[in-house]
Structure formats: structure tokens, C-alpha cells
CSV table of N, CA, C and O in Angstrom, one decimal:
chain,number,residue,atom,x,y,z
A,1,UNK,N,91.1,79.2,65.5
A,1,UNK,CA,92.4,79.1,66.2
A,1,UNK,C,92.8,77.6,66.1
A,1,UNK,O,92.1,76.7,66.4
A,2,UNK,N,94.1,77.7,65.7
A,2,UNK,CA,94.5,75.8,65.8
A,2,UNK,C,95.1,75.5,66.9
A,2,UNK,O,95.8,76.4,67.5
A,3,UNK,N,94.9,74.3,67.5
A,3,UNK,CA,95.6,73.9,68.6
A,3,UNK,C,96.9,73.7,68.1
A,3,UNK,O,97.3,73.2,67.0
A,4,UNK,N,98.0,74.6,69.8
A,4,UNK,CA,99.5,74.3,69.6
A,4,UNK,C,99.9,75.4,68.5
A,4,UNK,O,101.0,75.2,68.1
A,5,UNK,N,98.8,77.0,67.8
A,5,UNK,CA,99.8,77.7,67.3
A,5,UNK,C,99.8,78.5,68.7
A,5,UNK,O,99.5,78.2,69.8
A,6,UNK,N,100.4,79.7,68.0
A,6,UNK,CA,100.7,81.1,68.9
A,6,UNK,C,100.2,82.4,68.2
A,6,UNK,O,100.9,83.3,67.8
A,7,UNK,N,98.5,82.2,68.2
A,7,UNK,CA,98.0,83.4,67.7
A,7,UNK,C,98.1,84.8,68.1
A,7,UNK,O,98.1,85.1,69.3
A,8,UNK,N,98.2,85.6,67.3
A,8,UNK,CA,98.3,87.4,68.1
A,8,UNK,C,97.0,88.0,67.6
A,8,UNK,O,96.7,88.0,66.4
A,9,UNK,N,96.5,88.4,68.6
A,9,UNK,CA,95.0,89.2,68.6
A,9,UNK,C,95.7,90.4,69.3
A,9,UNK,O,96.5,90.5,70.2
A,10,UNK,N,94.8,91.4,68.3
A,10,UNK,CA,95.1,93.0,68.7
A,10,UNK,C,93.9,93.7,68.2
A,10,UNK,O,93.3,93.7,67.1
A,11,UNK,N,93.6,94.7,69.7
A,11,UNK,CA,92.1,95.4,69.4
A,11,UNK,C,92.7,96.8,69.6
A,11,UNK,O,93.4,97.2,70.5
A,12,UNK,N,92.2,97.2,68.7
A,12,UNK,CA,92.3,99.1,68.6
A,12,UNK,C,91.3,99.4,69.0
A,12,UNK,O,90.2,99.0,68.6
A,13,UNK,N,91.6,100.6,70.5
A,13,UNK,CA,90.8,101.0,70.9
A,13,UNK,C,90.4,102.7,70.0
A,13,UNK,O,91.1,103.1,69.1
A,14,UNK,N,89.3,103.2,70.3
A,14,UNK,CA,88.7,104.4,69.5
A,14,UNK,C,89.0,105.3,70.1
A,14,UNK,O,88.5,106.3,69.6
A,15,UNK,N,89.9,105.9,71.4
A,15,UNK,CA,89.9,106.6,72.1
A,15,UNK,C,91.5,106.5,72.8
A,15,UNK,O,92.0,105.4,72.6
A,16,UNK,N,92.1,107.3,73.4
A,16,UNK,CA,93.3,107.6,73.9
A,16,UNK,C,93.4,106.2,74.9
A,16,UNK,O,92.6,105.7,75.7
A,17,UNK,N,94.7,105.7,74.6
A,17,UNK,CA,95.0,104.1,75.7
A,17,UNK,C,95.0,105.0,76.9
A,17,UNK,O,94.3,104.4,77.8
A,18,UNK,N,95.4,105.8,77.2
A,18,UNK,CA,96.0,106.7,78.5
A,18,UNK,C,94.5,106.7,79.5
A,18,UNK,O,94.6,106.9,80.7
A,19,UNK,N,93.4,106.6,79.0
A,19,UNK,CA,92.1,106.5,79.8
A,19,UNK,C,91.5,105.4,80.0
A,19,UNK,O,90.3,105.4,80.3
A,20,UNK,N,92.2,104.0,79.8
A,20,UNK,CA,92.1,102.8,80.4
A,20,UNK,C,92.5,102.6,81.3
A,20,UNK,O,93.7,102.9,81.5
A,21,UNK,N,91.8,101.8,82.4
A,21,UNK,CA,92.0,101.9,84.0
A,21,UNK,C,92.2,100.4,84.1
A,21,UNK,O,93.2,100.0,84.8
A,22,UNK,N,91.4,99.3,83.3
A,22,UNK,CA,91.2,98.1,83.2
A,22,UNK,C,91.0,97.7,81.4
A,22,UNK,O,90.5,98.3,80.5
A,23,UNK,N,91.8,96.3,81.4
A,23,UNK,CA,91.0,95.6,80.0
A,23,UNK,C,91.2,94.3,80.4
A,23,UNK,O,92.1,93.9,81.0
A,24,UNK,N,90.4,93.8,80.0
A,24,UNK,CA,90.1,92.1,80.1
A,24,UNK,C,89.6,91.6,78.9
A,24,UNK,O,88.9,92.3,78.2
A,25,UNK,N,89.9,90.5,78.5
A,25,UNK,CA,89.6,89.2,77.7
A,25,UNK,C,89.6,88.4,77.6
A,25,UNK,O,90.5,87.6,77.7
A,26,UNK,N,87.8,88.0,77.5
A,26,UNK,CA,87.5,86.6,77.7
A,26,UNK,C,87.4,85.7,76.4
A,26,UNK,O,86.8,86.0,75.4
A,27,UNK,N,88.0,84.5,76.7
A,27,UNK,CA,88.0,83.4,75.8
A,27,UNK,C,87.0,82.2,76.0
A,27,UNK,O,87.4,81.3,76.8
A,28,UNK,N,86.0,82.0,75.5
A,28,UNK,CA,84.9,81.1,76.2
A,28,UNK,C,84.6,80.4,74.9
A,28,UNK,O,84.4,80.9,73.8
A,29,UNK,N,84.5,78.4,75.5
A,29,UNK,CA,83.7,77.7,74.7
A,29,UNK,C,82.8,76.9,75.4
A,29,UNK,O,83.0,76.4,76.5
A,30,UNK,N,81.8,76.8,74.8
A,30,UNK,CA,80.1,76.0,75.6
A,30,UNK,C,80.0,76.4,76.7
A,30,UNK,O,80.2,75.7,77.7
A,31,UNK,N,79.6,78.2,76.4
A,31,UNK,CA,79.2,79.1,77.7
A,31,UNK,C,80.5,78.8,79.2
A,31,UNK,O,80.0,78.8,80.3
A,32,UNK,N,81.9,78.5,79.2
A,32,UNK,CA,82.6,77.9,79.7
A,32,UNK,C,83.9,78.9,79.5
A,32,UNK,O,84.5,78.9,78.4
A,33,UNK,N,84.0,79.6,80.4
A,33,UNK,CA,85.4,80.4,80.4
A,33,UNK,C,86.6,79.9,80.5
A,33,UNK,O,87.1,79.8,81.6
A,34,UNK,N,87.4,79.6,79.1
A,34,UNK,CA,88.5,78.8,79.6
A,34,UNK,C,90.0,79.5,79.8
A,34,UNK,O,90.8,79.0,80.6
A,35,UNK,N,90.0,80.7,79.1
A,35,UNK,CA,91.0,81.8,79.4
A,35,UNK,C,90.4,82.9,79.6
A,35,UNK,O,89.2,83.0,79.3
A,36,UNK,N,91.4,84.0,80.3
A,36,UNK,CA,91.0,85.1,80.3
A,36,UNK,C,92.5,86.1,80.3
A,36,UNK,O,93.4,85.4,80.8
A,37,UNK,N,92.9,87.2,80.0
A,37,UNK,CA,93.7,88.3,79.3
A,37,UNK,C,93.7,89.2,80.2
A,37,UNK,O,92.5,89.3,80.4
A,38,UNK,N,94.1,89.8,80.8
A,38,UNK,CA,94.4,90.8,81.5
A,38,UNK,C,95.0,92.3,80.8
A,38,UNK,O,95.5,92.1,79.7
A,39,UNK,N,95.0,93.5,81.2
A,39,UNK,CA,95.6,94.4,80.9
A,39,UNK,C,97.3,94.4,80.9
A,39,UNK,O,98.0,95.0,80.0
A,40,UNK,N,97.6,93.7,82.0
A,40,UNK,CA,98.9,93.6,82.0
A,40,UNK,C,100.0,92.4,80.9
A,40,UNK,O,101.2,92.3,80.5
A,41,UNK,N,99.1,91.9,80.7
A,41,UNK,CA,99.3,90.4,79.8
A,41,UNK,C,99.5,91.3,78.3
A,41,UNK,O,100.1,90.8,77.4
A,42,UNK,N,99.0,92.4,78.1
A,42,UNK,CA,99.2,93.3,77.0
A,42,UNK,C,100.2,94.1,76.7
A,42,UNK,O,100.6,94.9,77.5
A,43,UNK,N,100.8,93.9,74.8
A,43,UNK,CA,101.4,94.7,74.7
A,43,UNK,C,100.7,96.4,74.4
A,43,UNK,O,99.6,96.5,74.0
A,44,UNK,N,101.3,97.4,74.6
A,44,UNK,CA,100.8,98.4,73.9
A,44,UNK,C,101.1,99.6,73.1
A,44,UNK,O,101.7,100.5,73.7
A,45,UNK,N,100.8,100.0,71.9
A,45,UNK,CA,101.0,100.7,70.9
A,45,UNK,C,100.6,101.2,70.6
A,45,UNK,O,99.7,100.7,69.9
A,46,UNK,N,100.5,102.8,70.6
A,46,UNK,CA,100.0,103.5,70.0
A,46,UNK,C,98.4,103.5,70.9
A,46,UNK,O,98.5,103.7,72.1
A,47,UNK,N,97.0,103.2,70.4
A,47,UNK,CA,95.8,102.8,71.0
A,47,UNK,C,95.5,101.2,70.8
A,47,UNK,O,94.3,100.9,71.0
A,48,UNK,N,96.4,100.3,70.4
A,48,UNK,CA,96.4,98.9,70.3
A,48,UNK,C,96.7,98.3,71.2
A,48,UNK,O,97.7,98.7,71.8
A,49,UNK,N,96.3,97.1,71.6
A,49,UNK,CA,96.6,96.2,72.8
A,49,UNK,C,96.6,94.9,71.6
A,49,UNK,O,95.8,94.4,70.8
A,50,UNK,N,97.9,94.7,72.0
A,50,UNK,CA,98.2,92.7,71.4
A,50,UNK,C,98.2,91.9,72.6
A,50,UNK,O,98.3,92.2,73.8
A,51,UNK,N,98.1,90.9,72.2
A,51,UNK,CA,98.8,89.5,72.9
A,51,UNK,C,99.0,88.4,72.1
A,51,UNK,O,98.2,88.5,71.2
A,52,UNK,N,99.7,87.3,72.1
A,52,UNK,CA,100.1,86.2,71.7
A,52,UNK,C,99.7,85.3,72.4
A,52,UNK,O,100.2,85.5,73.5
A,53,UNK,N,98.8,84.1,72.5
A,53,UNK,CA,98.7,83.0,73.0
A,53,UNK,C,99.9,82.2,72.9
A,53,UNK,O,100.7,82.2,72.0
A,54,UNK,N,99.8,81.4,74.2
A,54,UNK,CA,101.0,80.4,74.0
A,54,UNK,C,100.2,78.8,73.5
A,54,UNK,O,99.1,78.4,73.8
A,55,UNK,N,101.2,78.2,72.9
A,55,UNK,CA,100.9,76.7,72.5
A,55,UNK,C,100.0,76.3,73.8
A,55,UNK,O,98.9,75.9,73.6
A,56,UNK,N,100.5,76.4,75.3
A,56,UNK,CA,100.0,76.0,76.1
A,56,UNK,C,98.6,76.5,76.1
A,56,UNK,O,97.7,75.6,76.0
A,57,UNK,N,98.3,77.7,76.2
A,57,UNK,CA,97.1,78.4,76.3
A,57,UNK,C,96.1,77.3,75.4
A,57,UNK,O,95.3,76.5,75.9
A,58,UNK,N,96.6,77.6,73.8
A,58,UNK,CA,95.7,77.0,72.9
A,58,UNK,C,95.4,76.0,73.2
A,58,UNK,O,94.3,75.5,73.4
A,59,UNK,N,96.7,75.3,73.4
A,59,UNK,CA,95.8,73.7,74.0
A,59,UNK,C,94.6,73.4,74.8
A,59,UNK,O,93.9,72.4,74.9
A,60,UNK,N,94.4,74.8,75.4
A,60,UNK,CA,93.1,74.8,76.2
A,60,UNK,C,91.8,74.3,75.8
A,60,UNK,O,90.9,73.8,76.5
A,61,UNK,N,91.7,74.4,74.8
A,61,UNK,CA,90.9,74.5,73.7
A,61,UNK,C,90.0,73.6,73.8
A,61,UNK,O,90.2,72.8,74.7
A,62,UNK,N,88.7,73.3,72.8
A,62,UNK,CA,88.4,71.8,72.6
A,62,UNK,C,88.5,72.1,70.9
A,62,UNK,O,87.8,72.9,70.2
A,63,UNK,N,89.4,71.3,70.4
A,63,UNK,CA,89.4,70.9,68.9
A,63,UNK,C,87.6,71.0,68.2
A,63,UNK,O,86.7,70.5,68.8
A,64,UNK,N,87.5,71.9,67.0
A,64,UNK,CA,86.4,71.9,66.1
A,64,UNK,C,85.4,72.5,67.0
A,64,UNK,O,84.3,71.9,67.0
A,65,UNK,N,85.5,73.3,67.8
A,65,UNK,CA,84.2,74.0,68.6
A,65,UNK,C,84.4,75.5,68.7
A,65,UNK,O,85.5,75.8,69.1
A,66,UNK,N,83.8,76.2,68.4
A,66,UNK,CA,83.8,77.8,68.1
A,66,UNK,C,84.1,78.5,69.6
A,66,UNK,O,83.5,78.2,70.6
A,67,UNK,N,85.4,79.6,69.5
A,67,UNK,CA,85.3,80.2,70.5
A,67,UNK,C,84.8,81.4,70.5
A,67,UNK,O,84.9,81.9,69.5
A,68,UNK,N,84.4,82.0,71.4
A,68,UNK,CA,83.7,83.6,72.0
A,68,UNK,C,84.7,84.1,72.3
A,68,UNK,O,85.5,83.4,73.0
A,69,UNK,N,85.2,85.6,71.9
A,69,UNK,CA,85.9,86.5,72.3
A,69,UNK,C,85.3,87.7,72.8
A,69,UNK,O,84.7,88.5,72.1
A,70,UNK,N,85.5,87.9,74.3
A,70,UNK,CA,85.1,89.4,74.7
A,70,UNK,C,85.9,90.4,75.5
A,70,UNK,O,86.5,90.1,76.6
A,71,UNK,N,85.8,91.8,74.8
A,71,UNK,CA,87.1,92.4,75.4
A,71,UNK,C,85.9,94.0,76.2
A,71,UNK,O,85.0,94.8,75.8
A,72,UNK,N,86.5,93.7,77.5
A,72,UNK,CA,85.7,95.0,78.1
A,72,UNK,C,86.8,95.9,78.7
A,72,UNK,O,87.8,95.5,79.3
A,73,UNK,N,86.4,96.9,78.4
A,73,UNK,CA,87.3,98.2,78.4
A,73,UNK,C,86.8,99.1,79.9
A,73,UNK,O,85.6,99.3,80.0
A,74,UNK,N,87.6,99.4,80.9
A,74,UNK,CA,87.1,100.0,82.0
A,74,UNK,C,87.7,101.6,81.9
A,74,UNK,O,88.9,101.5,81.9
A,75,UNK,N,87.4,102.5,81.9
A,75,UNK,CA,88.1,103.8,81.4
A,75,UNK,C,87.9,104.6,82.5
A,75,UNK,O,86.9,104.5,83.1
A,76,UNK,N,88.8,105.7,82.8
A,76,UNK,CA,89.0,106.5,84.3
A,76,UNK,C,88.0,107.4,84.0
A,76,UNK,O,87.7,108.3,84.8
């Protein structure tokens, strides 16, 4: 991810969106949670959930350090 774009991350779920109760996404660098995603922060299609970061978001960042993505799915 570069600092200052507006990346779109989208996860297809395997199963009907209609039995998601919760979704969250965590963005973490050096064990350090710097964003997090919400269900509502999502678009949705079909069984896909997008979002777009903003410039601001990214900036969060630390330049040249790898981030962790984790998406937990809570289902009714």
C-alpha cells in the first residue's frame, strides 16, 4: 500500500452476506493496530464487502513496513 493512494480491498465471503451479523478489519503494523473497518464502513455486493481507504487513512501508515490484514466474520 502507498502512502496518500486510495486503495479498494474487497473480500468475498463463501456463504450468503444475509448471515452476517458483524465484520471487522484489522489493519496492524509492529503488532500495533493502526486502523480498523467496520461492517458499516462497507460496500456490499452480491457476497462482497469493499472499502476504499482514504489518503488520510493511508497516511497512517509507517512508510516501507509490512501491514497485517485481518477480517473476522461474526454470522447469526
Amino acid at each position: 500500500m502507498r502512502l496518500g493512494s486510495t486503495p479498494k480491498h474487497e473480500f468475498t465471503l463463501p456463504f450468503d452476506i444475509s448471515l452476517v451479523k458483524a465484520f471487522k478489519v484489522t489493519y496492524k503494523q509492529n503488532n500495533k493496530i493502526i486502523l480498523e473497518k467496520h461492517l458499516e464502513d462497507f460496500k456490499i455486493t452480491a457476497n462482497t464487502l469493499s472499502v476504499t481507504l482514504t489518503q488520510e487513512e493511508t497516511f497512517l501508515f509507517a512508510e516501507g513496513v509490512n501491514v497485517e490484514v485481518q477480517a473476522r466474520v461474526l454470522t447469526m
